[in-house]
Short mmCIF file of C-alpha atoms in Angstrom, two decimals:
data_model
loop_
_atom_site.label_atom_id
_atom_site.label_comp_id
_atom_site.label_asym_id
_atom_site.label_seq_id
_atom_site.Cartn_x
_atom_site.Cartn_y
_atom_site.Cartn_z
CA UNK A 3 79.53 -115.77 -40.17
CA UNK A 4 82.39 -113.54 -40.68
CA UNK A 5 85.52 -114.67 -42.16
CA UNK A 6 88.84 -113.54 -40.34
CA UNK A 7 92.38 -113.39 -41.62
CA UNK A 8 94.56 -115.69 -39.41
CA UNK A 9 96.36 -113.66 -36.92
CA UNK A 10 100.32 -113.32 -37.50
CA UNK A 11 102.53 -115.32 -35.21
CA UNK A 12 104.04 -113.16 -32.50
CA UNK A 13 107.49 -113.73 -33.85
CA UNK A 14 106.48 -112.23 -37.13
CA UNK A 15 105.06 -109.22 -35.66
CA UNK A 16 108.13 -108.45 -33.46
CA UNK A 17 110.48 -105.90 -34.81
CA UNK A 18 114.04 -106.42 -34.14
CA UNK A 19 115.32 -103.96 -31.25
CA UNK A 20 118.19 -102.79 -33.53
CA UNK A 21 115.53 -101.06 -35.76
CA UNK A 22 113.72 -99.29 -32.98
CA UNK A 23 115.38 -96.05 -31.69
CA UNK A 24 116.34 -95.93 -28.05
CA UNK A 25 113.98 -93.93 -25.77
CA UNK A 26 113.22 -94.04 -22.05
CA UNK A 27 110.25 -95.98 -20.69
CA UNK A 28 107.27 -94.08 -21.01
CA UNK A 29 108.38 -91.92 -23.98
CA UNK A 30 107.51 -92.35 -27.72
CA UNK A 31 109.44 -90.94 -30.59
CA UNK A 32 106.82 -89.90 -33.21
CA UNK A 33 107.11 -88.21 -36.59
CA UNK A 34 106.31 -84.86 -36.54
CA UNK A 35 102.99 -83.96 -38.18
CA UNK A 36 100.97 -80.93 -38.89
CA UNK A 37 98.84 -81.91 -35.96
CA UNK A 38 101.93 -81.51 -33.53
CA UNK A 39 103.17 -78.42 -35.31
CA UNK A 40 101.38 -75.81 -33.17
CA UNK A 41 102.79 -77.31 -29.78
CA UNK A 42 106.39 -77.66 -31.31
CA UNK A 43 106.23 -73.83 -32.54
CA UNK A 44 105.13 -72.86 -28.97
CA UNK A 45 108.06 -74.41 -27.73
CA UNK A 46 110.36 -73.26 -30.27
CA UNK A 47 109.26 -69.70 -29.66
CA UNK A 48 110.00 -69.91 -25.84
CA UNK A 49 113.23 -71.74 -26.34
CA UNK A 50 115.14 -69.60 -28.60
CA UNK A 51 115.82 -65.77 -29.27
CA UNK A 52 115.85 -66.52 -33.00
CA UNK A 53 113.27 -69.36 -33.36
CA UNK A 54 112.54 -71.09 -36.74
CA UNK A 55 109.43 -69.74 -38.19
CA UNK A 56 106.31 -71.85 -39.08
CA UNK A 57 107.56 -71.85 -42.81
CA UNK A 58 110.84 -73.21 -41.67
CA UNK A 59 108.97 -76.29 -40.17
CA UNK A 60 106.66 -76.68 -43.04
CA UNK A 61 109.39 -76.53 -45.52
CA UNK A 62 111.43 -79.20 -43.51
CA UNK A 63 108.13 -81.38 -43.56
CA UNK A 64 107.36 -81.17 -47.05
CA UNK A 65 111.16 -81.69 -48.01
CA UNK A 66 110.90 -84.96 -46.22
CA UNK A 67 113.30 -84.18 -43.77
CA UNK A 68 113.62 -86.71 -40.74
CA UNK A 69 111.54 -84.93 -38.00
CA UNK A 70 110.75 -86.69 -34.77
CA UNK A 71 108.96 -85.60 -31.59
CA UNK A 72 109.77 -87.10 -28.05
CA UNK A 73 106.42 -87.40 -26.39
CA UNK A 74 105.35 -88.59 -22.90
CA UNK A 75 101.63 -89.40 -23.16
CA UNK A 76 100.25 -86.27 -25.02
CA UNK A 77 102.91 -83.90 -23.85
CA UNK A 78 105.76 -83.01 -26.18
CA UNK A 79 109.10 -83.11 -24.47
CA UNK A 80 111.41 -82.24 -27.42
CA UNK A 81 112.11 -82.72 -31.05
CA UNK A 82 114.68 -82.82 -33.73
CA UNK A 83 114.92 -82.09 -37.50
CA UNK A 84 117.75 -83.59 -39.54
CA UNK A 85 118.58 -83.78 -43.20
CA UNK A 86 120.37 -86.58 -45.08
CA UNK A 87 122.79 -85.62 -47.81
CA UNK A 88 124.55 -88.71 -49.22
CA UNK A 89 126.36 -90.41 -46.36
CA UNK A 90 125.97 -87.44 -43.89
CA UNK A 91 123.02 -86.41 -41.74
CA UNK A 92 122.87 -82.79 -40.75
CA UNK A 93 120.92 -81.86 -37.52
CA UNK A 94 119.01 -78.75 -38.43
CA UNK A 95 117.20 -78.34 -35.06
CA UNK A 96 117.15 -80.11 -31.72
CA UNK A 97 114.99 -78.50 -28.87
CA UNK A 98 113.92 -79.78 -25.51
CA UNK A 99 110.97 -77.77 -23.93
CA UNK A 100 112.32 -75.41 -21.41
CA UNK A 101 110.26 -76.89 -18.64
CA UNK A 102 111.84 -80.36 -19.41
CA UNK A 103 115.44 -79.22 -19.80
CA UNK A 104 118.12 -80.79 -17.45
CA UNK A 105 116.54 -84.30 -17.59
CA UNK A 106 118.83 -85.83 -20.12
CA UNK A 107 116.27 -85.48 -22.93
CA UNK A 108 118.66 -83.90 -25.39
CA UNK A 109 120.91 -86.87 -25.00
CA UNK A 110 117.87 -89.13 -25.55
CA UNK A 111 117.09 -87.20 -28.77
CA UNK A 112 120.70 -87.46 -30.09
CA UNK A 113 120.55 -91.22 -29.37
CA UNK A 114 117.51 -91.62 -31.47
CA UNK A 115 118.99 -89.36 -34.22
CA UNK A 116 122.41 -91.19 -34.17
CA UNK A 117 120.42 -94.65 -34.22
CA UNK A 118 118.36 -93.60 -37.04
CA UNK A 119 121.57 -92.12 -39.01
CA UNK A 120 123.44 -95.26 -38.64
CA UNK A 121 120.77 -97.97 -39.16
CA UNK A 122 118.40 -96.28 -41.47
CA UNK A 123 120.29 -93.40 -43.24
CA UNK A 124 123.47 -95.58 -43.31
CA UNK A 125 125.33 -92.47 -42.82
CA UNK A 126 128.98 -92.14 -41.85
CA UNK A 127 128.83 -88.70 -40.20
CA UNK A 128 126.55 -86.64 -38.02
CA UNK A 129 126.90 -82.86 -38.43
CA UNK A 130 125.54 -79.80 -36.65
CA UNK A 131 126.18 -76.15 -36.08
CA UNK A 132 125.72 -74.37 -32.74
CA UNK A 133 125.97 -70.74 -31.60
CA UNK A 134 129.34 -69.98 -30.22
CA UNK A 135 127.53 -68.35 -27.27
CA UNK A 136 125.54 -71.42 -26.52
CA UNK A 137 128.07 -73.03 -24.19
CA UNK A 138 125.41 -75.33 -22.53
CA UNK A 139 124.68 -77.06 -25.92
CA UNK A 140 128.24 -77.05 -27.01
CA UNK A 141 129.13 -79.02 -23.91
CA UNK A 142 126.38 -81.47 -24.63
CA UNK A 143 127.50 -82.09 -27.99
CA UNK A 144 131.12 -82.51 -26.82
CA UNK A 145 130.14 -84.92 -23.93
CA UNK A 146 128.21 -86.97 -26.81
CA UNK A 147 131.31 -87.21 -28.78
CA UNK A 148 131.12 -84.35 -31.35
CA UNK A 149 134.35 -82.33 -31.99
CA UNK A 150 134.66 -78.88 -33.48
CA UNK A 151 136.04 -79.11 -37.08
CA UNK A 152 135.37 -75.34 -38.01
CA UNK A 153 133.56 -72.21 -37.52
CA UNK A 154 131.24 -69.95 -39.77
CA UNK A 155 131.79 -66.40 -39.10
CA UNK A 156 128.75 -64.03 -38.68
CA UNK A 157 126.48 -66.96 -39.31
CA UNK A 158 123.60 -66.60 -36.73
CA UNK A 159 121.59 -63.08 -36.16
CA UNK A 160 122.12 -61.73 -32.84
CA UNK A 161 120.62 -58.19 -32.44
CA UNK A 162 120.49 -55.07 -34.43
CA UNK A 163 122.05 -56.37 -37.51
CA UNK A 164 124.92 -58.16 -35.45
CA UNK A 165 125.76 -61.68 -36.36
CA UNK A 166 127.41 -64.67 -34.26
CA UNK A 167 129.80 -67.38 -35.15
CA UNK A 168 128.44 -70.82 -35.78
CA UNK A 169 130.60 -73.57 -34.46
CA UNK A 170 130.62 -76.63 -36.88
CA UNK A 171 130.88 -79.92 -35.24
CA UNK A 172 130.74 -83.56 -36.39
CA UNK A 173 130.53 -87.12 -35.00
CA UNK A 174 131.75 -90.05 -36.85
CA UNK A 175 128.91 -92.73 -36.66
CA UNK A 176 131.30 -95.81 -37.39
CA UNK A 177 134.56 -96.73 -36.02
#
């Protein structure tokens, strides 16, 4: 005869909804792991003219940055990587797979990041930088509530040694 520990009550196993990040039905938000890294790198290389290197991702994971992947079943839809510094969270990378762009997934990723930043990191601000020429992303961030607070001249590489301005944006997380 085997001895079994009593099953916990249903109430004890439920996690309050305020702890879980908001994601659409059928989507899961999972930690970026080495097992998902190859797929994420493939998306990164298709999505950007100057993608993060495998070393950038590995360093972010080893540093303990908040790295999450939005999945539908076994398919990677998008991901983000953020770093907490005191009462601020800095969004370092957010990417939606090009075949899934235009479906509101970037907004879903931002919702999940803002939720984590408020309720787990207890941050006051969310910060990001975006290429000046990336008007699509800038409009997304503005619609989300970010405001431009500065610019970093010659920050991003472009071509042949040329550099592009980074627009610095922030979002207050608490009223």
